[in-house]
Short mmCIF file of C-alpha atoms in Angstrom, two decimals:
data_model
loop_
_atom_site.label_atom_id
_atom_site.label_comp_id
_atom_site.label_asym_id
_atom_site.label_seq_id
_atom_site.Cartn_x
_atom_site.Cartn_y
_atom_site.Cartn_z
CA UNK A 1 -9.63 -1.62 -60.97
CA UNK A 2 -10.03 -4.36 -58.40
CA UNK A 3 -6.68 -4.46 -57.87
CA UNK A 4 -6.59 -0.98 -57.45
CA UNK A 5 -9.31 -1.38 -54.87
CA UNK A 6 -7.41 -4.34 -52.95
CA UNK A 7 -4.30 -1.89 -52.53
CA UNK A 8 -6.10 1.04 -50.96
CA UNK A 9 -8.25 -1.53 -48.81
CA UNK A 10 -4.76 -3.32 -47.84
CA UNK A 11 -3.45 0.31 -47.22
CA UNK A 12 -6.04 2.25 -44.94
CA UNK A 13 -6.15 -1.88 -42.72
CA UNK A 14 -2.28 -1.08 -42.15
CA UNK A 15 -2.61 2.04 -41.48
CA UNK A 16 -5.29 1.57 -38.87
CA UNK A 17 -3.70 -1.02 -37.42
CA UNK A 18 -0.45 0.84 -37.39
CA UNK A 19 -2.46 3.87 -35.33
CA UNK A 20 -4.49 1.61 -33.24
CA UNK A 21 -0.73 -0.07 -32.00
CA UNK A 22 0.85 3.36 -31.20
CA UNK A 23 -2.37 4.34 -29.61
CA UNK A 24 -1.89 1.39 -27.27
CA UNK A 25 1.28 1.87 -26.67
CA UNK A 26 1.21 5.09 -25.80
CA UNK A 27 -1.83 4.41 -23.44
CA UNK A 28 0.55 1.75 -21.91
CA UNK A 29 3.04 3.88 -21.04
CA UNK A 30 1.04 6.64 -19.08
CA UNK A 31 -0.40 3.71 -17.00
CA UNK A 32 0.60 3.76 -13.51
CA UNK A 33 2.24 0.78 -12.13
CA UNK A 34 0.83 -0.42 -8.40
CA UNK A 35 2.82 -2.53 -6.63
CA UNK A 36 1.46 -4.53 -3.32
CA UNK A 37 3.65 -4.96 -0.29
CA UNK A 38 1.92 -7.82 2.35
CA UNK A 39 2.18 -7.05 5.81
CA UNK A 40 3.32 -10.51 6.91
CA UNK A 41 6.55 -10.20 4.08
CA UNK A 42 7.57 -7.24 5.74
CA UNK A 43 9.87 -6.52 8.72
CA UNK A 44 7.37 -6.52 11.17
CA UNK A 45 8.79 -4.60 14.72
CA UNK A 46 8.16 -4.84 18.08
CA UNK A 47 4.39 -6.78 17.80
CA UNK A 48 3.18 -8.35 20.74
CA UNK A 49 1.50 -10.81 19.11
CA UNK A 50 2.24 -14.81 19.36
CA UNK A 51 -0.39 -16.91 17.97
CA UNK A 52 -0.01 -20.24 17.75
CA UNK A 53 -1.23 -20.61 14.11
CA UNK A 54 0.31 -17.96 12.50
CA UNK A 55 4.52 -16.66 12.22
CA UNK A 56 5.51 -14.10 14.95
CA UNK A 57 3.68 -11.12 14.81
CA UNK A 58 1.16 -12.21 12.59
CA UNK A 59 -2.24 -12.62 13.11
CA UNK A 60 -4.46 -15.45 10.39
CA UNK A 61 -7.92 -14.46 9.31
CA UNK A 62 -9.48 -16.09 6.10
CA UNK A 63 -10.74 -11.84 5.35
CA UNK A 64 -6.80 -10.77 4.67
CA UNK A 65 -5.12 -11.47 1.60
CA UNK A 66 -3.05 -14.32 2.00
CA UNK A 67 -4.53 -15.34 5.01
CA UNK A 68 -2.19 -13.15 6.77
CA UNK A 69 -1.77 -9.86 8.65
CA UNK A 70 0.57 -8.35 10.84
CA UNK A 71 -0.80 -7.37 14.30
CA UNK A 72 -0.25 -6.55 17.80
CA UNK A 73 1.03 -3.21 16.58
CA UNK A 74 -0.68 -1.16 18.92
CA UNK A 75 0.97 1.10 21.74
CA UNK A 76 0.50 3.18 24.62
CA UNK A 77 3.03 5.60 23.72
CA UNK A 78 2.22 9.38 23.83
CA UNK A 79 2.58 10.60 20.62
CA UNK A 80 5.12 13.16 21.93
CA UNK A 81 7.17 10.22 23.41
CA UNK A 82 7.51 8.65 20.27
CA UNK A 83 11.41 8.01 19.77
CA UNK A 84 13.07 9.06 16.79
CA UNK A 85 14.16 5.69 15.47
CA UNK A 86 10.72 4.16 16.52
CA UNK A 87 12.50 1.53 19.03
CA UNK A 88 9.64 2.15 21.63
CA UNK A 89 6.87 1.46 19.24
CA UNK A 90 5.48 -1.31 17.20
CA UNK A 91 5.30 -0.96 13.10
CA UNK A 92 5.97 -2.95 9.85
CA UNK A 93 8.70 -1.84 7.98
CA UNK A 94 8.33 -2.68 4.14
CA UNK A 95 11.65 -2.64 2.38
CA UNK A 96 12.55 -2.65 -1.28
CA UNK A 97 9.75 -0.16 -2.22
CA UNK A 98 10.82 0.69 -5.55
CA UNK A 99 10.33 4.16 -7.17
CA UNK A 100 10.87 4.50 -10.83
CA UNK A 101 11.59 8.11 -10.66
CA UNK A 102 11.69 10.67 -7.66
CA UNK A 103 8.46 12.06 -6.62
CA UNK A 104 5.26 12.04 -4.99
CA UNK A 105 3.81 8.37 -4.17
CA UNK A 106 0.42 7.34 -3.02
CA UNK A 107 0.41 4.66 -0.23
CA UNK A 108 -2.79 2.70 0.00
CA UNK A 109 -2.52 0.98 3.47
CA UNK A 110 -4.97 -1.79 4.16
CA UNK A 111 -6.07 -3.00 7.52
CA UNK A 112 -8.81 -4.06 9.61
CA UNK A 113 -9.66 -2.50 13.29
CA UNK A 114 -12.34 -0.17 13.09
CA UNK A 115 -12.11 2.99 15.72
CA UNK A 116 -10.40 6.13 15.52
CA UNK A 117 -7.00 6.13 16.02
CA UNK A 118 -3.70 7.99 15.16
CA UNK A 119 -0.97 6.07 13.62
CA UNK A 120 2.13 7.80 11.93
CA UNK A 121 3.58 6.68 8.36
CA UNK A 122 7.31 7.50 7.51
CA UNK A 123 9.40 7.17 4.30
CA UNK A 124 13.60 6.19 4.65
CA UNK A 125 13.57 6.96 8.20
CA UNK A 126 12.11 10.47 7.71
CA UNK A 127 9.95 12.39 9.31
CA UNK A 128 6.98 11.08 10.53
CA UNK A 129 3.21 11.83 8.84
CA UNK A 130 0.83 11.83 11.65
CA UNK A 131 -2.66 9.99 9.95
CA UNK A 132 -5.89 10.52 11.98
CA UNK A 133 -7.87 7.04 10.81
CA UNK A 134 -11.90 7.33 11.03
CA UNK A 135 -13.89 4.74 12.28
CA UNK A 136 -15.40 3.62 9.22
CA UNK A 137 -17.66 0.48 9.69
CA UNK A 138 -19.77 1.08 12.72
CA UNK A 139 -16.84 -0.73 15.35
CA UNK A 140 -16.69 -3.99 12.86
CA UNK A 141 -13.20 -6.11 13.90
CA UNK A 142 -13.53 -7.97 10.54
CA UNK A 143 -14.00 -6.17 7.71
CA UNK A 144 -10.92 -4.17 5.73
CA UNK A 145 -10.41 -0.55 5.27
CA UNK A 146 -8.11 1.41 3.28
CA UNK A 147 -6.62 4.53 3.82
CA UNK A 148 -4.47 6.72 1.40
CA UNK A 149 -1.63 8.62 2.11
CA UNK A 150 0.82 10.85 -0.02
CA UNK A 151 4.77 10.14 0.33
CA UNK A 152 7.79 11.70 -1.39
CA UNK A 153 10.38 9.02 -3.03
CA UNK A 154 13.21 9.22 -4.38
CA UNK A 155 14.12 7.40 -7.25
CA UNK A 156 15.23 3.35 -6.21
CA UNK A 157 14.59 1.35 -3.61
CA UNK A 158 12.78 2.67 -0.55
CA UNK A 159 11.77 1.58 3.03
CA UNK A 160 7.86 2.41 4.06
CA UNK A 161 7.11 2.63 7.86
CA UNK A 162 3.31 1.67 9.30
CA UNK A 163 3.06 2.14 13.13
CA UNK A 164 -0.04 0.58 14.70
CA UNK A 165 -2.11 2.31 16.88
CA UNK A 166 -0.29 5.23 18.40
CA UNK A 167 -1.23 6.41 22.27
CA UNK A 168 -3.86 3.59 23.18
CA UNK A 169 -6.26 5.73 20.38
CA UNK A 170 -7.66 2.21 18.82
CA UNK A 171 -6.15 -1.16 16.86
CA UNK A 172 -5.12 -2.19 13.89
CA UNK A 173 -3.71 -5.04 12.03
CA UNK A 174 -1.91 -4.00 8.79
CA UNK A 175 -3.09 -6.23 5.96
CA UNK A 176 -0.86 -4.72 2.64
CA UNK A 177 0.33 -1.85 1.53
CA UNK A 178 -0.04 -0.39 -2.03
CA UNK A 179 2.10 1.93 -3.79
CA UNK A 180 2.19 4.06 -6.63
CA UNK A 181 2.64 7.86 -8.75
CA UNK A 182 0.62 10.04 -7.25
CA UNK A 183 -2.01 11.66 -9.16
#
């Protein structure tokens, strides 16, 4: 009878432990992935700024991650005289975005520079998304933000364009970007 006992015991453990591993996995797989992108990895276009402490058009603050950001991506460029292939603004251009399958993406773009302004946000040399950012912080220079926008991707490797300020509307340095499925 013991014995009996000890198999049954032996059997519902296994099978537990059998449901509790498919249960993970399965939980596993519906996770979305995230993937960060720093600023001061990325191509970074037509920035004004020079600092002596930090690579070209970068700008070193201990609040960014890494110690890094790219700045002096701000413009006075009219929106409407905004050339096609960007040459008369400044942006970061992150390459090797990967998308596992084609689709909707969110971009979580983190900065600091806290006024309104209107910067634009383009996917493999598309069309541009024009983003109205809020002031968020009362005017504070050093604290981070984070703003969410929705791209379509399609499947493979992918370029992501951030423009800076567009049309003298405010600053920003762009600290990271963050990418993944929509919800």
């Amino acid at each position: 009878m013991a014995k009996m006992k000890t198999d049954v015991l032996h059997a519902i453990l296994c099978a537990a432990a059998l449901f509790l591993c498919t249960t993970q996995a399965w939980s596993a797989e519906k996770k979305a992935t995230v993937v960060r992108y720093e600023a001061e990895k990325a191509k970074i276009v037509n920035s004004t700024h020079k600092k002596p402490d930090a690579p070209a058009g970068c700008e070193r603050q201990v609040f960014y991650s890494g110690k890094l950001a790219a700045g002096g991506l701000n413009t006075a460029t009219a929106l409407a005289d905004v050339k096609a292939d960007w040459s008369n603004i400044a942006y970061v251009s992150f390459t090797n975005v990967a998308a596992e399958k084609s689709g909707k993406y969110t971009v979580t773009i983190a900065y600091n520079g806290d006024d309104d302004k209107t910067i634009l946000v383009r996917a493999n040399n598309g069309k541009a998304q024009v983003i109205s950012v809020p002031r968020v912080s009362g005017g504070a220079w050093d604290r981070m933000h984070k703003i969410k926008v929705t791209v379509e991707l399609p499947a493979g490797e992918n370029v992501l364009d951030v423009s800076g300020a567009i049309a003298n509307t405010g600053w920003e340095n762009i600290d990271y970007i963050e990418v993944g499925p929509a919800n």
